[in-house]
Amino acid sequence: MAWVAVLMGSESDWQIMANSVDVLKALELDYEVRILSAHRTPEATAAYVEEAGERGCGVFICGAGLAAHLAGAVAAHTLSPVIGVPLDAGGLGGMDAMLATVQMPGGIPVATVAIGKAGAKNAAYLAAQMLAISDADLRGRLIAERAQTAQKVSVQNDQLQERI
Ligand code: RP5
């Protein structure tokens, strides 16, 4: 089965990017995690993307802050889907990373999710949904997970009604 690469530009991104890994684990997907930087380790980033593709990596999730070129640099080296997670690493609240990640030139797409924790989680769900196109078991796990989420909201609503 295809697996997911979770990449980040710095160790300082891990606290947020761990949310991607938590979702991948819960959905029983195989994954690898690497610190690779578009600017600090450009050759190693390109080499990893190419060899990961040869080893069956189906989707790349890339988290980065500030100038946040990691997702774009990865997308330049693969035809597999790349999902960018903009991170808040400085004074601009992550808007810097979001604009850098989302504004790709035509022909080299990066699917960009929300800044921070919600984006990290959604990157993993989106990767799972992509792989579920050709994996009925995974699709079943995603359906079950959504039903659980709906059930949680319903319980929370009942509890709120009792309090007001
Ligand atoms: C980006 O610069 C990284 O993705 C990180 O979000 C940010 C700051 O990196 P450090 O200086 O904390 O290593 O490339």
CSV table of C-alpha atoms and ligand atoms in Angstrom, one decimal:
chain,number,residue,atom,x,y,z
A,1,MET,CA,0.0,0.0,0.0
A,2,ALA,CA,1.2,3.6,-0.7
A,3,TRP,CA,2.5,5.5,2.3
A,4,VAL,CA,2.7,9.1,3.3
A,5,ALA,CA,5.8,11.2,3.8
A,6,VAL,CA,5.5,13.9,6.5
A,7,LEU,CA,8.2,16.5,6.0
A,8,MET,CA,9.1,19.7,7.9
A,9,GLY,CA,11.6,22.4,7.5
A,10,SER,CA,12.8,22.4,11.1
A,11,GLU,CA,12.7,20.5,14.3
A,12,SER,CA,10.8,23.5,15.6
A,13,ASP,CA,7.9,22.5,13.4
A,14,TRP,CA,7.4,19.1,15.0
A,15,GLN,CA,5.1,20.1,17.8
A,16,ILE,CA,2.4,21.1,15.2
A,17,MET,CA,3.3,18.5,12.5
A,18,ALA,CA,2.9,15.7,15.1
A,19,ASN,CA,-0.8,16.3,14.6
A,20,SER,CA,-0.5,14.9,11.1
A,21,VAL,CA,1.2,11.9,12.4
A,22,ASP,CA,-1.5,11.3,15.0
A,23,VAL,CA,-4.2,11.2,12.3
A,24,LEU,CA,-2.1,8.9,10.0
A,25,LYS,CA,-1.6,6.5,13.0
A,26,ALA,CA,-5.3,6.5,13.8
A,27,LEU,CA,-6.2,5.7,10.2
A,28,GLU,CA,-3.5,2.9,10.2
A,29,LEU,CA,-1.5,4.5,7.4
A,30,ASP,CA,2.2,3.9,6.9
A,31,TYR,CA,4.3,7.0,7.0
A,32,GLU,CA,7.8,8.4,7.4
A,33,VAL,CA,8.8,11.7,9.1
A,34,ARG,CA,11.8,13.7,8.0
A,35,ILE,CA,13.3,17.2,8.7
A,36,LEU,CA,14.2,18.5,5.3
A,37,SER,CA,14.6,22.2,4.4
A,38,ALA,CA,14.1,23.8,1.0
A,39,HIS,CA,16.8,26.3,1.9
A,40,ARG,CA,19.1,24.6,4.4
A,41,THR,CA,19.2,21.2,2.8
A,42,PRO,CA,18.1,21.6,-0.8
A,43,GLU,CA,20.0,18.6,-2.3
A,44,ALA,CA,18.9,16.2,0.4
A,45,THR,CA,15.3,17.3,0.0
A,46,ALA,CA,15.3,16.6,-3.8
A,47,ALA,CA,17.1,13.3,-3.3
A,48,TYR,CA,14.6,12.2,-0.6
A,49,VAL,CA,11.6,13.0,-2.7
A,50,GLU,CA,12.9,11.0,-5.7
A,51,GLU,CA,13.9,7.9,-3.7
A,52,ALA,CA,10.7,8.1,-1.6
A,53,GLY,CA,8.7,8.0,-4.8
A,54,GLU,CA,10.6,4.9,-5.9
A,55,ARG,CA,9.8,3.3,-2.6
A,56,GLY,CA,6.0,3.8,-3.0
A,57,CYS,CA,5.4,7.2,-1.3
A,58,GLY,CA,1.9,8.2,-2.5
A,59,VAL,CA,1.5,11.7,-0.9
A,60,PHE,CA,3.9,14.2,0.5
A,61,ILE,CA,2.8,16.4,3.5
A,62,CYS,CA,5.1,19.4,4.0
A,63,GLY,CA,5.0,21.8,7.0
A,64,ALA,CA,7.1,24.9,7.0
A,65,GLY,CA,7.0,28.4,8.5
A,66,LEU,CA,8.4,31.8,7.4
A,67,ALA,CA,9.3,31.8,3.7
A,68,ALA,CA,7.9,28.2,3.6
A,69,HIS,CA,9.2,27.0,0.3
A,70,LEU,CA,9.4,23.3,1.3
A,71,ALA,CA,6.1,22.2,-0.3
A,72,GLY,CA,6.9,24.0,-3.5
A,73,ALA,CA,10.4,22.5,-3.6
A,74,VAL,CA,9.0,19.1,-3.1
A,75,ALA,CA,6.3,19.5,-5.7
A,76,ALA,CA,9.1,20.5,-8.2
A,77,HIS,CA,10.5,16.9,-7.9
A,78,THR,CA,7.4,14.7,-8.0
A,79,LEU,CA,4.1,14.1,-9.8
A,80,SER,CA,2.6,12.7,-6.5
A,81,PRO,CA,0.2,15.0,-4.7
A,82,VAL,CA,1.9,17.5,-2.3
A,83,ILE,CA,0.0,19.1,0.6
A,84,GLY,CA,1.4,22.2,2.2
A,85,VAL,CA,0.8,23.1,5.9
A,86,PRO,CA,1.7,26.7,6.6
A,87,LEU,CA,3.1,27.2,10.1
A,88,ASP,CA,3.3,30.2,12.4
A,89,ALA,CA,7.0,30.6,13.0
A,90,GLY,CA,7.4,34.3,13.3
A,91,GLY,CA,5.8,37.7,13.8
A,92,LEU,CA,3.3,37.4,10.9
A,93,GLY,CA,1.1,34.7,12.5
A,94,GLY,CA,1.7,32.2,9.6
A,95,MET,CA,0.3,34.5,6.9
A,96,ASP,CA,3.8,34.6,5.5
A,97,ALA,CA,4.0,30.9,5.2
A,98,MET,CA,0.4,30.6,3.9
A,99,LEU,CA,1.0,33.0,1.0
A,100,ALA,CA,4.3,31.4,0.2
A,101,THR,CA,2.7,27.9,0.2
A,102,VAL,CA,-0.5,28.6,-1.6
A,103,GLN,CA,0.8,30.9,-4.4
A,104,MET,CA,2.4,28.3,-6.7
A,105,PRO,CA,2.9,29.0,-10.3
A,106,GLY,CA,0.6,27.2,-12.8
A,107,GLY,CA,1.6,23.6,-13.5
A,108,ILE,CA,3.2,22.8,-10.1
A,109,PRO,CA,0.3,22.5,-7.7
A,110,VAL,CA,0.5,22.4,-3.9
A,111,ALA,CA,-2.8,21.7,-2.0
A,112,THR,CA,-2.6,24.2,0.8
A,113,VAL,CA,-4.5,23.6,4.1
A,114,ALA,CA,-5.1,25.9,7.1
A,115,ILE,CA,-2.3,27.5,9.2
A,116,GLY,CA,-1.2,25.4,12.2
A,117,LYS,CA,-2.8,22.5,14.0
A,118,ALA,CA,-6.1,22.2,12.0
A,119,GLY,CA,-4.1,22.3,8.8
A,120,ALA,CA,-1.7,19.6,10.0
A,121,LYS,CA,-4.6,17.4,10.9
A,122,ASN,CA,-6.4,18.1,7.6
A,123,ALA,CA,-3.3,17.4,5.6
A,124,ALA,CA,-3.3,13.9,6.9
A,125,TYR,CA,-7.1,13.4,6.3
A,126,LEU,CA,-6.7,14.8,2.8
A,127,ALA,CA,-3.8,12.4,2.1
A,128,ALA,CA,-5.9,9.5,3.4
A,129,GLN,CA,-8.8,10.6,1.2
A,130,MET,CA,-6.5,10.7,-1.8
A,131,LEU,CA,-5.2,7.2,-1.1
A,132,ALA,CA,-8.7,5.9,-0.4
A,133,ILE,CA,-9.6,6.5,-4.0
A,134,SER,CA,-8.0,3.1,-4.7
A,135,ASP,CA,-8.2,1.5,-1.2
A,136,ALA,CA,-11.7,0.4,-0.1
A,137,ASP,CA,-10.5,-0.6,3.4
A,138,LEU,CA,-9.1,2.8,4.0
A,139,ARG,CA,-12.3,4.4,2.7
A,140,GLY,CA,-14.2,2.3,5.3
A,141,ARG,CA,-11.9,3.6,8.1
A,142,LEU,CA,-12.5,7.2,7.0
A,143,ILE,CA,-16.3,6.6,6.9
A,144,ALA,CA,-16.2,5.2,10.4
A,145,GLU,CA,-14.0,8.1,11.7
A,146,ARG,CA,-16.6,10.6,10.3
A,147,ALA,CA,-19.4,8.8,12.0
A,148,GLN,CA,-17.5,8.9,15.3
A,149,THR,CA,-16.9,12.6,14.9
A,150,ALA,CA,-20.6,13.2,14.3
A,151,GLN,CA,-21.5,11.1,17.3
A,152,LYS,CA,-19.2,13.2,19.5
A,153,VAL,CA,-20.8,16.4,18.4
A,154,SER,CA,-24.2,14.9,19.1
A,155,VAL,CA,-23.2,14.0,22.6
A,156,GLN,CA,-21.7,17.4,23.2
A,157,ASN,CA,-25.0,19.0,22.0
A,158,ASP,CA,-27.0,16.8,24.4
A,159,GLN,CA,-24.7,17.8,27.3
A,160,LEU,CA,-25.0,21.5,26.4
A,161,GLN,CA,-28.9,21.2,26.3
A,162,GLU,CA,-28.8,19.8,29.9
A,163,ARG,CA,-26.7,22.8,31.1
A,164,ILE,CA,-28.8,25.6,29.7
B,1,RP5,C1,11.3,27.3,8.3
B,1,RP5,O1,11.8,28.3,9.2
B,1,RP5,C2,11.0,26.1,9.2
B,1,RP5,O2,10.0,25.4,8.6
B,1,RP5,C3,10.5,26.7,10.5
B,1,RP5,O3,9.1,26.9,10.5
B,1,RP5,C4,11.2,28.1,10.4
B,1,RP5,C5,12.1,28.4,11.6
B,1,RP5,O4,13.1,27.4,11.6
B,1,RP5,P1,14.1,27.4,12.9
B,1,RP5,O5,14.9,28.6,12.8
B,1,RP5,O6,13.3,27.2,14.1
B,1,RP5,O7,14.9,26.1,12.6
B,1,RP5,O8,12.2,27.0,7.3
